[in-house]
PDB file of C-alpha atoms (C1' of nucleotides) in Angstrom:
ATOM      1  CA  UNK B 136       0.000   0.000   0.000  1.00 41.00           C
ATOM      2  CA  UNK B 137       1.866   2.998  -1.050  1.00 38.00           C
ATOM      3  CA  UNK B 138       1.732   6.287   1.083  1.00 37.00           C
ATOM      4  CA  UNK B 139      -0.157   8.719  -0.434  1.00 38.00           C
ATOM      5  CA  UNK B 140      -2.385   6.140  -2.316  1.00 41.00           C
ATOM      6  CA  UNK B 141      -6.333   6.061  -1.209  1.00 43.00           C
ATOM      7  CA  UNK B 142      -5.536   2.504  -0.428  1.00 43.00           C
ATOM      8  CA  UNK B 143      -9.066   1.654  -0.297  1.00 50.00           C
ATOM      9  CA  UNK B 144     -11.547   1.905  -3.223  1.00 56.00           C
ATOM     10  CA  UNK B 145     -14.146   4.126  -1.593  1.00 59.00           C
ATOM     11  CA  UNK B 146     -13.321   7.628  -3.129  1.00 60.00           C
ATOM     12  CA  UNK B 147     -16.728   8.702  -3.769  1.00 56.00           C
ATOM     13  CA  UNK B 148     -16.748   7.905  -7.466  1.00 61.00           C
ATOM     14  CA  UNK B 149     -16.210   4.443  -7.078  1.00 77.00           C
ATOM     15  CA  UNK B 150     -18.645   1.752  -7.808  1.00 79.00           C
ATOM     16  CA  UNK B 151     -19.439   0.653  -4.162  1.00 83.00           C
ATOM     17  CA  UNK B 152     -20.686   3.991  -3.312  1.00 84.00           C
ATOM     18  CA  UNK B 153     -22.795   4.269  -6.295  1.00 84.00           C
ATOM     19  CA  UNK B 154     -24.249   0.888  -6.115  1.00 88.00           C
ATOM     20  CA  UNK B 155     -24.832   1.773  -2.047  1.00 89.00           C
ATOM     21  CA  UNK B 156     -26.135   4.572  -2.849  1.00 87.00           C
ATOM     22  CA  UNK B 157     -29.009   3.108  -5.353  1.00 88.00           C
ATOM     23  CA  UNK B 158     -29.661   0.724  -3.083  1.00 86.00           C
ATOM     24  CA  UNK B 159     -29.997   2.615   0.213  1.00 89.00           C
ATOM     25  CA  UNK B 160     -32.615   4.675  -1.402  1.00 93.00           C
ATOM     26  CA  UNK B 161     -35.781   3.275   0.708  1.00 93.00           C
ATOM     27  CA  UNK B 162     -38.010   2.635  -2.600  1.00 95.00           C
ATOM     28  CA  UNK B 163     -35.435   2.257  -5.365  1.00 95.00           C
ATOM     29  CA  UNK B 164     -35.297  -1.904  -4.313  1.00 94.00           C
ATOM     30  CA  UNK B 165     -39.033  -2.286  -3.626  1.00 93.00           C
ATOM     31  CA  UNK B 166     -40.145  -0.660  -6.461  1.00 96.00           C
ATOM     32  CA  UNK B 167     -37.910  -2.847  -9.046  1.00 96.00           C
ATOM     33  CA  UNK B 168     -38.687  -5.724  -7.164  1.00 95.00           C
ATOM     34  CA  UNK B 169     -42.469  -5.684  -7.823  1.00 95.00           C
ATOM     35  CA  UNK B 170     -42.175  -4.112 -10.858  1.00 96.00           C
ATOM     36  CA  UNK B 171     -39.864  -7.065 -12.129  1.00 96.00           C
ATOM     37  CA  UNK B 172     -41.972  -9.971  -9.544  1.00 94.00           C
ATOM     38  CA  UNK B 173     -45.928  -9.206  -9.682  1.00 94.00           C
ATOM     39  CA  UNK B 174     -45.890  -6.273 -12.797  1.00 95.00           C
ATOM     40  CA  UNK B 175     -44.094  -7.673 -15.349  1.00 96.00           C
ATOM     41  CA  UNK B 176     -41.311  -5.327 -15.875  1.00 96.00           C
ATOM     42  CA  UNK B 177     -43.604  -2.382 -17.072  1.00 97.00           C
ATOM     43  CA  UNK B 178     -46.668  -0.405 -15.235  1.00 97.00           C
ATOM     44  CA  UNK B 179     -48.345   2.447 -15.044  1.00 97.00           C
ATOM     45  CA  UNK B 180     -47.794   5.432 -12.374  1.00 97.00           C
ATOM     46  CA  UNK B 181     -51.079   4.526 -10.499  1.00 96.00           C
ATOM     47  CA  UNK B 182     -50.286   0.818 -10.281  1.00 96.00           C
ATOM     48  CA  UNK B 183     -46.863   1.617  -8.495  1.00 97.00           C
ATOM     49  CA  UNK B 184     -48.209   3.688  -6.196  1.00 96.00           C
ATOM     50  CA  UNK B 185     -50.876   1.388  -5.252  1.00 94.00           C
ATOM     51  CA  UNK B 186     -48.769  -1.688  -5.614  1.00 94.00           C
ATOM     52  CA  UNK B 187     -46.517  -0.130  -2.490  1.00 94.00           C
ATOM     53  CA  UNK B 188     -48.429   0.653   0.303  1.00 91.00           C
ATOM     54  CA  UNK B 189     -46.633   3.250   2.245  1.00 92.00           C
ATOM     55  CA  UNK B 190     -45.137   5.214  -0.424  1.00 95.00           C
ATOM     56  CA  UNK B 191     -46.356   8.315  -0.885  1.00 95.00           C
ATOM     57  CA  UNK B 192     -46.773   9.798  -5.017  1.00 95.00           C
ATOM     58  CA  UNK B 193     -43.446  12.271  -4.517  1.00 96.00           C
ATOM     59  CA  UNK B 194     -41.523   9.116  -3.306  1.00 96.00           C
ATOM     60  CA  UNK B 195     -42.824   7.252  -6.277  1.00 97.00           C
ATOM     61  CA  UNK B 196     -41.785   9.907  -9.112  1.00 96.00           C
ATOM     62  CA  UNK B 197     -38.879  10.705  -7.467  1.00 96.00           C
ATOM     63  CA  UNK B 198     -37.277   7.762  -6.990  1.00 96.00           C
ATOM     64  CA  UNK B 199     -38.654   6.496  -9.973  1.00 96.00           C
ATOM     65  CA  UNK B 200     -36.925   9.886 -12.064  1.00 95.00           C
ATOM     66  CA  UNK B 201     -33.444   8.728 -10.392  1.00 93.00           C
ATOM     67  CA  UNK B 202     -33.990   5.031 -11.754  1.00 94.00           C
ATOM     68  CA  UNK B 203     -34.511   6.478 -14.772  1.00 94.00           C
ATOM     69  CA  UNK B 204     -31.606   8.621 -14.745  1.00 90.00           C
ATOM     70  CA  UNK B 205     -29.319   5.820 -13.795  1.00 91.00           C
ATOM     71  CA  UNK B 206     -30.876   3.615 -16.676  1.00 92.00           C
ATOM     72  CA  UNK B 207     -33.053   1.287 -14.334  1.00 94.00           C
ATOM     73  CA  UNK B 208     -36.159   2.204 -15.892  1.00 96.00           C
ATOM     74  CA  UNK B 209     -37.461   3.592 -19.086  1.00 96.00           C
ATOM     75  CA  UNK B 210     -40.397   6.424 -18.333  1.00 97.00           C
ATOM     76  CA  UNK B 211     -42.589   6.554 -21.376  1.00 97.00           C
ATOM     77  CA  UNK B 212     -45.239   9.306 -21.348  1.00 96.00           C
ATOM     78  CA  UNK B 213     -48.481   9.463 -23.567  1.00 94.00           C
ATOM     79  CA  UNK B 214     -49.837  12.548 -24.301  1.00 88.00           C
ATOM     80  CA  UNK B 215     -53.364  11.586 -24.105  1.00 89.00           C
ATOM     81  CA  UNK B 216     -55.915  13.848 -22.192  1.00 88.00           C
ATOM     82  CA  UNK B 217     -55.621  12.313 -19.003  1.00 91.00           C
ATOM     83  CA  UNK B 218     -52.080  11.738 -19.223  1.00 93.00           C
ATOM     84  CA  UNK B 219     -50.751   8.377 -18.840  1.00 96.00           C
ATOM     85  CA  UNK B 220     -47.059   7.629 -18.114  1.00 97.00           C
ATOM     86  CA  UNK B 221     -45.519   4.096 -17.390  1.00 97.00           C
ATOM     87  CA  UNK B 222     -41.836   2.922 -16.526  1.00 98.00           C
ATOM     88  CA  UNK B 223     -40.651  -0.281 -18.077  1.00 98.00           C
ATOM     89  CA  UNK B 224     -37.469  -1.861 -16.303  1.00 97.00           C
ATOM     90  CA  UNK B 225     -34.443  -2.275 -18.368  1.00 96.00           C
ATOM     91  CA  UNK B 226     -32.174  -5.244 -18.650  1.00 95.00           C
ATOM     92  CA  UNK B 227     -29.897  -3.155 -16.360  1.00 94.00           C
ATOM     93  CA  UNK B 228     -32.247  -3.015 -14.096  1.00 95.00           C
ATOM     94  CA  UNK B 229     -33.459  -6.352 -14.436  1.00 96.00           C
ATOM     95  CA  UNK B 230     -30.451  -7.666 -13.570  1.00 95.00           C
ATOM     96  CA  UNK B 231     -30.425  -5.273 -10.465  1.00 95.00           C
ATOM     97  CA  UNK B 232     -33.595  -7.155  -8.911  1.00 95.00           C
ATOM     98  CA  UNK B 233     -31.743 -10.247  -9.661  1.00 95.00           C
ATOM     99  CA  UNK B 234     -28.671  -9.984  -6.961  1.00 94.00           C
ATOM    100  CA  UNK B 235     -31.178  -7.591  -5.178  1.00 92.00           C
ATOM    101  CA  UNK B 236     -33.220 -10.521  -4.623  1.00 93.00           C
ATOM    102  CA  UNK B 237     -30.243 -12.776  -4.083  1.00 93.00           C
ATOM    103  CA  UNK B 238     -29.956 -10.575  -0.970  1.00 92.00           C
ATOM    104  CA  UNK B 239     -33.653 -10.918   0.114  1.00 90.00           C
ATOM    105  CA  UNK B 240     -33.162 -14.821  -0.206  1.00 92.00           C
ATOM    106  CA  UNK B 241     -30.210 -13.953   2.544  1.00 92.00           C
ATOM    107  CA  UNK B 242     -31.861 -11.922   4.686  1.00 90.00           C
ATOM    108  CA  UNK B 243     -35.148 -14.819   4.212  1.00 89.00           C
ATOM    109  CA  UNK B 244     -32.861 -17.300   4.909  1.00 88.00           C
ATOM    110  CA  UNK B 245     -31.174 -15.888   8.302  1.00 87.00           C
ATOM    111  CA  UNK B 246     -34.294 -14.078   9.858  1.00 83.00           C
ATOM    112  CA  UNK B 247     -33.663 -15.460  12.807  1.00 77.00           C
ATOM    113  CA  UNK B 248     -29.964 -14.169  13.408  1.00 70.00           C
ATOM    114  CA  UNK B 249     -31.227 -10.944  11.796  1.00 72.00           C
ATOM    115  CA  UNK B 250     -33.576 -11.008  14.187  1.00 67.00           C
ATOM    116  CA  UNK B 251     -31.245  -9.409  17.094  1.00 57.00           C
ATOM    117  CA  UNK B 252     -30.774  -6.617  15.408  1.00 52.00           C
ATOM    118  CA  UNK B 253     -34.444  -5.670  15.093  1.00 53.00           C
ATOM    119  CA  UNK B 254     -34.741  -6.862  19.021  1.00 55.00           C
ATOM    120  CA  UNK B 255     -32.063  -4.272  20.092  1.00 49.00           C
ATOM    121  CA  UNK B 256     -33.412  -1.319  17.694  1.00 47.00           C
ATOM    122  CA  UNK B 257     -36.872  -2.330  18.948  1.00 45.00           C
ATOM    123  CA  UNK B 258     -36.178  -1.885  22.938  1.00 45.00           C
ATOM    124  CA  UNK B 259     -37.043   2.023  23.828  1.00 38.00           C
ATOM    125  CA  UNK B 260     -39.452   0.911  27.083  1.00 33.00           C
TER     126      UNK B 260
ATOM    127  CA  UNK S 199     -55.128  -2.075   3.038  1.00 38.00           C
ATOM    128  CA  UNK S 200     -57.389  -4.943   4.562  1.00 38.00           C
ATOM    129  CA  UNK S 201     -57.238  -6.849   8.173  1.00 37.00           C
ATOM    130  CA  UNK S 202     -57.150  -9.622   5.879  1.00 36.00           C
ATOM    131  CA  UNK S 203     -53.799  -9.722   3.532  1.00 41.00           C
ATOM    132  CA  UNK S 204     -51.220  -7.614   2.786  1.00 43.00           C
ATOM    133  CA  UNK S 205     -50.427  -8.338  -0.878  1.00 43.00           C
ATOM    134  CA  UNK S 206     -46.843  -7.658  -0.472  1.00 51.00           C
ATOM    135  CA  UNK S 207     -44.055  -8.471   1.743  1.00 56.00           C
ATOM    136  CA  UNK S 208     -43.307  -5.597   3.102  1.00 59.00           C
ATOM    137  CA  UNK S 209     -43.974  -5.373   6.661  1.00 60.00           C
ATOM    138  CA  UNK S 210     -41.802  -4.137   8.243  1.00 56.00           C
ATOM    139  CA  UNK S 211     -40.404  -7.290   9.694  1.00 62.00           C
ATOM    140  CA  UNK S 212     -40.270  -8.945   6.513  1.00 77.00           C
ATOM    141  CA  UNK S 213     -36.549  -9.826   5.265  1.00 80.00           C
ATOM    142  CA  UNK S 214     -35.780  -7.031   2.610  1.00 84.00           C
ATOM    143  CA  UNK S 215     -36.503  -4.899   4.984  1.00 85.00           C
ATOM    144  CA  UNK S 216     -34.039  -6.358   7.598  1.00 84.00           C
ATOM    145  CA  UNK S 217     -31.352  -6.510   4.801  1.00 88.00           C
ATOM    146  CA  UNK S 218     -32.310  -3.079   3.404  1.00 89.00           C
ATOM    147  CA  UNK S 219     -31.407  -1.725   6.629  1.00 87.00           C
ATOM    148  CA  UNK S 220     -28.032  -3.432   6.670  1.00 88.00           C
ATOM    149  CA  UNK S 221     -26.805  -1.942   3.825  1.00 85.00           C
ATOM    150  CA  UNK S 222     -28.363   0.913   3.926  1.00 88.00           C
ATOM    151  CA  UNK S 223     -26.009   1.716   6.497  1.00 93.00           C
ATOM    152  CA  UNK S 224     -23.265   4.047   5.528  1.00 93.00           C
ATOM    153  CA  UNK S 225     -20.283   2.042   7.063  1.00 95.00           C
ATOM    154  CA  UNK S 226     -21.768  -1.776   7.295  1.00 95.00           C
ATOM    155  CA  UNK S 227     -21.136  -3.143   3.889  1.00 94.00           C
ATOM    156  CA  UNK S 228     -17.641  -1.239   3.862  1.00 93.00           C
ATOM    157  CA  UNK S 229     -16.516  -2.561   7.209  1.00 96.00           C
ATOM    158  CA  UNK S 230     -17.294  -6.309   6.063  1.00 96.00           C
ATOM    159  CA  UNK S 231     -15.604  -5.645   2.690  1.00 95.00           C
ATOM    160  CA  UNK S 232     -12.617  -4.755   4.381  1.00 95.00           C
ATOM    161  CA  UNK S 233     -12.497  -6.723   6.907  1.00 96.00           C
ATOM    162  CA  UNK S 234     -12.811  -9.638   4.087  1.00 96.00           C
ATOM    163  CA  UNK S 235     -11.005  -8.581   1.104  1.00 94.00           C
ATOM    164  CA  UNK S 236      -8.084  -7.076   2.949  1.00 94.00           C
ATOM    165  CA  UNK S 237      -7.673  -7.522   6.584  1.00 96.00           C
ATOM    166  CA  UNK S 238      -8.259 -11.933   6.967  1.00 96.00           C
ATOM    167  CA  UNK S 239     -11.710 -11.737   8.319  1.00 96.00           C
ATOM    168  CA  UNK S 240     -10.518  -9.798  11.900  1.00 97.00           C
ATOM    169  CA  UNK S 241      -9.252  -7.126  13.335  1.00 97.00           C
ATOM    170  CA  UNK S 242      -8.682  -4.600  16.283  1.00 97.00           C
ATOM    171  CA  UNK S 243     -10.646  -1.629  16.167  1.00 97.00           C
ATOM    172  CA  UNK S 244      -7.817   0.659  15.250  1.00 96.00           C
ATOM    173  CA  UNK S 245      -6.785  -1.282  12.477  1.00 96.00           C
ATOM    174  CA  UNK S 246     -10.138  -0.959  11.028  1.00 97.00           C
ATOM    175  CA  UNK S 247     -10.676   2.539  11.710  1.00 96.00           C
ATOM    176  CA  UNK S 248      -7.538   3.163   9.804  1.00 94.00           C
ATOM    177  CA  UNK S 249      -8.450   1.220   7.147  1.00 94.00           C
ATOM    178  CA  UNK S 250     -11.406   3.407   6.546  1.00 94.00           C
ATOM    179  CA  UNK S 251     -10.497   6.979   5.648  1.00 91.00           C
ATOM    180  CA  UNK S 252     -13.713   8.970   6.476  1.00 91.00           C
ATOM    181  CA  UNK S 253     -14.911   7.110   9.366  1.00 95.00           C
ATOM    182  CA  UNK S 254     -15.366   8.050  12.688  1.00 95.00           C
ATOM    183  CA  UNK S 255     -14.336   6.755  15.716  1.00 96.00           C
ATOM    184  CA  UNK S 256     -18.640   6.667  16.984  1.00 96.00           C
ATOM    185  CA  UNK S 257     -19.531   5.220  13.847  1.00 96.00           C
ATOM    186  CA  UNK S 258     -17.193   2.330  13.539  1.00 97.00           C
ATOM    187  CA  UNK S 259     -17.851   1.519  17.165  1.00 97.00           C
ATOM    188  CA  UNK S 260     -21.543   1.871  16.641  1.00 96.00           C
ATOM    189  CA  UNK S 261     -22.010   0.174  13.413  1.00 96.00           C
ATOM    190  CA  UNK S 262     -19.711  -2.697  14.706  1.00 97.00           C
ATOM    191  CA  UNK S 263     -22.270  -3.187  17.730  1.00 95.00           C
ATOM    192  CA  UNK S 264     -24.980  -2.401  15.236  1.00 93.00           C
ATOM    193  CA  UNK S 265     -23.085  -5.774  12.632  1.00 94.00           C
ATOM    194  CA  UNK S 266     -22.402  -7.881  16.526  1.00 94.00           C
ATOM    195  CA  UNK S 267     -26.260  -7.934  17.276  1.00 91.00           C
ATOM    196  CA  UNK S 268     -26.910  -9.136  13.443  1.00 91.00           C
ATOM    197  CA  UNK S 269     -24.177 -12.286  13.882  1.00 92.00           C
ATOM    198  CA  UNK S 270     -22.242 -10.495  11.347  1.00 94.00           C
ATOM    199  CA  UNK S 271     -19.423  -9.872  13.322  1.00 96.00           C
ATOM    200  CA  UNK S 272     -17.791 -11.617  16.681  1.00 97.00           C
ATOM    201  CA  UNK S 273     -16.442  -8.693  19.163  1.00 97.00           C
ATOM    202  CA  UNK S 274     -13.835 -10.111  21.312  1.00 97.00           C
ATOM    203  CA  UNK S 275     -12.504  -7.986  24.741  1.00 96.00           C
ATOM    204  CA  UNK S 276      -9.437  -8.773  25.887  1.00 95.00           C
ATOM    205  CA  UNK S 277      -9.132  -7.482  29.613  1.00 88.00           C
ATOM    206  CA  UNK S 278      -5.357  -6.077  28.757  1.00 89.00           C
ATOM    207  CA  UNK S 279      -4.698  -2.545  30.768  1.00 88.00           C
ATOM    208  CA  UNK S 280      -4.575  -1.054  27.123  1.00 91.00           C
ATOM    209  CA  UNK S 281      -7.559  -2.562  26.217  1.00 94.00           C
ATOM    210  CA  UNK S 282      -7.431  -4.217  23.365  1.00 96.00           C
ATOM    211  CA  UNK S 283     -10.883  -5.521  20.923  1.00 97.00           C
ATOM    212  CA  UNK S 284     -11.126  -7.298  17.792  1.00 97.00           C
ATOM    213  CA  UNK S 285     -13.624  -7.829  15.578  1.00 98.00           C
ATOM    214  CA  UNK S 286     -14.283 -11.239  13.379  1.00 98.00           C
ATOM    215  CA  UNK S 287     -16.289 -11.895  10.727  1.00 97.00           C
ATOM    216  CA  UNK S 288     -18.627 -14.623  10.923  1.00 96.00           C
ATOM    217  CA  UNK S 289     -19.831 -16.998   8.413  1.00 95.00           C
ATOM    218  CA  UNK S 290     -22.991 -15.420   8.306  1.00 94.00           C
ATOM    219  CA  UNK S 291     -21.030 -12.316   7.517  1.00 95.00           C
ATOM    220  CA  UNK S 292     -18.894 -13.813   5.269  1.00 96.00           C
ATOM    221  CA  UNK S 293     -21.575 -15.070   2.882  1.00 95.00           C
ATOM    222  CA  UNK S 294     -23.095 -11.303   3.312  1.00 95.00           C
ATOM    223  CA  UNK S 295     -19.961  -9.592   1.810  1.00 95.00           C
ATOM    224  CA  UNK S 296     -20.064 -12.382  -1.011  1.00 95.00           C
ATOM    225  CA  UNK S 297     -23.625 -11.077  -1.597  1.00 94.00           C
ATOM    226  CA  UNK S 298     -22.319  -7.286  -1.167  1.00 92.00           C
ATOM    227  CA  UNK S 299     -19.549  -7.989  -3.693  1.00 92.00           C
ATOM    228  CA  UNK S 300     -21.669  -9.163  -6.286  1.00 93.00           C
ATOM    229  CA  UNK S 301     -23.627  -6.015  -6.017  1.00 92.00           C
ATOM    230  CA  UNK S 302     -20.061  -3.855  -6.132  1.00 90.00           C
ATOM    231  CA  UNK S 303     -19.314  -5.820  -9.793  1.00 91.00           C
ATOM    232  CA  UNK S 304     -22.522  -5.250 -11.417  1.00 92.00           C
ATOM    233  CA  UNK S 305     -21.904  -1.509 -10.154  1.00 90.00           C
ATOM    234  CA  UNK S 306     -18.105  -1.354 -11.006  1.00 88.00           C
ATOM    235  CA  UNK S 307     -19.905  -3.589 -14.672  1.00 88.00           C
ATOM    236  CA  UNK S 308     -22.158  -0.565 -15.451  1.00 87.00           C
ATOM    237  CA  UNK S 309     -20.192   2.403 -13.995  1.00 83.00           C
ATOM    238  CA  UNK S 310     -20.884   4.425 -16.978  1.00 77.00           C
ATOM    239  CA  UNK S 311     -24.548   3.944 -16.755  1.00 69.00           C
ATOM    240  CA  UNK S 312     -24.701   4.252 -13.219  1.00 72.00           C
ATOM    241  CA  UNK S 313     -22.802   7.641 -14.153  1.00 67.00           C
ATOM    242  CA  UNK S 314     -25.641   9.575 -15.578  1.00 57.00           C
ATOM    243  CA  UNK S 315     -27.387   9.597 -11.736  1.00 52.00           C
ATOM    244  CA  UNK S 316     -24.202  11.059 -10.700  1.00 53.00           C
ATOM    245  CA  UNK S 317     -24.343  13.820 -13.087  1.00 55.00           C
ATOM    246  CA  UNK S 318     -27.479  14.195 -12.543  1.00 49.00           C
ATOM    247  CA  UNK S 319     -27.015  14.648  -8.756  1.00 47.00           C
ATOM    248  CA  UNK S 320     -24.087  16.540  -9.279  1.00 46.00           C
ATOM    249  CA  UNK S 321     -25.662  19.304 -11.400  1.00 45.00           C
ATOM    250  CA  UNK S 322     -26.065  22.246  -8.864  1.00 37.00           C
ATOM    251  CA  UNK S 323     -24.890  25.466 -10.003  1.00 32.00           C
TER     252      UNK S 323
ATOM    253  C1'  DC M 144     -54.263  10.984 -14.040  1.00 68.05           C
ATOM    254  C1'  DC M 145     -49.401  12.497 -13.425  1.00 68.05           C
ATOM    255  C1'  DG M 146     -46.009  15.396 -11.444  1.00 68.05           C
ATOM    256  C1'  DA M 147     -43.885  19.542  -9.123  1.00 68.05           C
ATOM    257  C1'  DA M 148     -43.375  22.685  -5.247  1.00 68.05           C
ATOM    258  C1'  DT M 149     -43.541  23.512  -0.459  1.00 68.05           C
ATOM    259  C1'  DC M 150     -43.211  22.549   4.225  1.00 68.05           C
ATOM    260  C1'  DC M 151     -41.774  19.863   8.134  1.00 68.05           C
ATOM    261  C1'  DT M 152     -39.858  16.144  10.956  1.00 68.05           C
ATOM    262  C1'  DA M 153     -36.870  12.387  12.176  1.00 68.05           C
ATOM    263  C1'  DC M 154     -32.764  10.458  12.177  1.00 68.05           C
ATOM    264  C1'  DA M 155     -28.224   9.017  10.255  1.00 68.05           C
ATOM    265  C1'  DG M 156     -24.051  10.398  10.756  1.00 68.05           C
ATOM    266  C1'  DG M 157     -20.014  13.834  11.674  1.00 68.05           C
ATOM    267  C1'  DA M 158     -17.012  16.490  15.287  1.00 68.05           C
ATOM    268  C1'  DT M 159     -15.500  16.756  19.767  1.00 68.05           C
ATOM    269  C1'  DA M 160     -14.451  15.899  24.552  1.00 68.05           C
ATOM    270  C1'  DC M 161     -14.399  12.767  28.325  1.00 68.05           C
ATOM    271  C1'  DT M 162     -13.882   8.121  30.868  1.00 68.05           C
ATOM    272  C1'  DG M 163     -11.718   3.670  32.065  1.00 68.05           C
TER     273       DG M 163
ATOM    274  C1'  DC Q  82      -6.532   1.990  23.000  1.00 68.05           C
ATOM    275  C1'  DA Q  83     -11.522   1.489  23.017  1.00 68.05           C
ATOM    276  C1'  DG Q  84     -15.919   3.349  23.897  1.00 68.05           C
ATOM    277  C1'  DT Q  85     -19.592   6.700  25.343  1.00 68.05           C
ATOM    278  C1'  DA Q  86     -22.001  11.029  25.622  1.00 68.05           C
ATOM    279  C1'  DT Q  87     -23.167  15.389  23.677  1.00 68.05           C
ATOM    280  C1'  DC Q  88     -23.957  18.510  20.297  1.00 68.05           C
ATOM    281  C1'  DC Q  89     -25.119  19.814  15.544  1.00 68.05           C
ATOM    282  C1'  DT Q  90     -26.188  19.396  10.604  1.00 68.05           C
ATOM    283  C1'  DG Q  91     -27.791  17.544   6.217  1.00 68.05           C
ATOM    284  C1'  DT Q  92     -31.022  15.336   4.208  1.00 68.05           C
ATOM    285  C1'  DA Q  93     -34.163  11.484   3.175  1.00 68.05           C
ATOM    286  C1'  DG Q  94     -38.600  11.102   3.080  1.00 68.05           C
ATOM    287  C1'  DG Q  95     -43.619  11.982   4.571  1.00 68.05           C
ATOM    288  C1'  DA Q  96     -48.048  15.104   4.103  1.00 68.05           C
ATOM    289  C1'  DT Q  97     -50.144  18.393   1.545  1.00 68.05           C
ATOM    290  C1'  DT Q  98     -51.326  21.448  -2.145  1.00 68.05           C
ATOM    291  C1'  DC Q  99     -51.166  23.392  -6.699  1.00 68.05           C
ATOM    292  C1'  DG Q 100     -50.729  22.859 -11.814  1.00 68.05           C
ATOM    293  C1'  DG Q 101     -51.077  20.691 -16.475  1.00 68.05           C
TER     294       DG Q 101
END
DNA sequence: CCGAATCCTACAGGATACTG
DNA sequence: CAGTATCCTGTAGGATTCGG
């Protein structure tokens, strides 16, 4: 390791960060998950909002605008009279949901050990 | 929403939610990379906070509890008069960083696509 | 129906100082 | 050396409202 070198690879720029950063996002994971799992890779604004209770509508476009920007997601808008928009997931961002769900099959497989954590964040009385 | 059946898994106790939280911690997912990829699976709690430019002191302590009470980590105390602690990975942890490091190659794999949410965020003035 | 703008709160996370 | 406590800030993200 030389001296002066950013011996590690987490310089802000670097792929960890951005991949942390897309996936830290409380909605980015959810959303391509069911979009990918019950939606078939495309739907429209209403059905994403309704198929995540919780999430409110800015959430929804926001989030959705940033998977867009980073290729996730493809927004296509129709300029009919009551205007309809739906985002269609990419291969990119098919193969996103893909490890994305290789985690969930982690964290579905070890919900018990995971389950301390929860236990500690959950005592407050 | 009914009593009856919530359509979706997420509950809040459901397992992407558990493993969102894990990584959506700032320092977890670097910790364990490090701790894997260049430090043998353990070490003392200078060592790590040196190998981690940007970290504070209260957040490597705290996100270490944070990765004990998960089974991601082992803390051992050795009752020394400078007291000395080390942290180990576990198995559990170990397969966790495996998952993590698949997510860091499909990000480091599509950097350039991943880049346009940068420049996107970046955009400010 | 879709999205943007505004406002507001909670909390992650950084700096610092102190204890054992 | 390791950890805790305190203080402070940025910001993610929720509720609401307006606009096309």
């Amino acid at each position: 390791m030389q001296p002066g070198t950013p011996d590690n690879e987490w310089r802000e720029d670097c792929a960890p960060r951005r991949v942390l950063d897309l996936f830290s996002s409380k909605w980015t994971s959810m959303i391509l998950h069911v979009l990918d799992t019950r939606l078939e890779g495309c739907a429209r604004t209403g059905v994403l909002l309704r198929s995540l209770p919780g999430i409110s509508k800015k959430m929804l476009t926001q989030t959705l605008r940033d998977m867009e920007a980073s290729g996730l997601v493809i927004r296509r808008v129709y300029g009919t009279v009551p205007p309809a928009v739906d985002y269609t997931l990419t291969p990119l961002g098919k193969r996103f949901v893909e490890l994305i769900d290789l985690l969930y099959g982690w964290g579905r497989d070890n919900a018990d050990a995971l389950d301390a954590l929860k236990a500690k964040k959950g005592e407050g009385a």
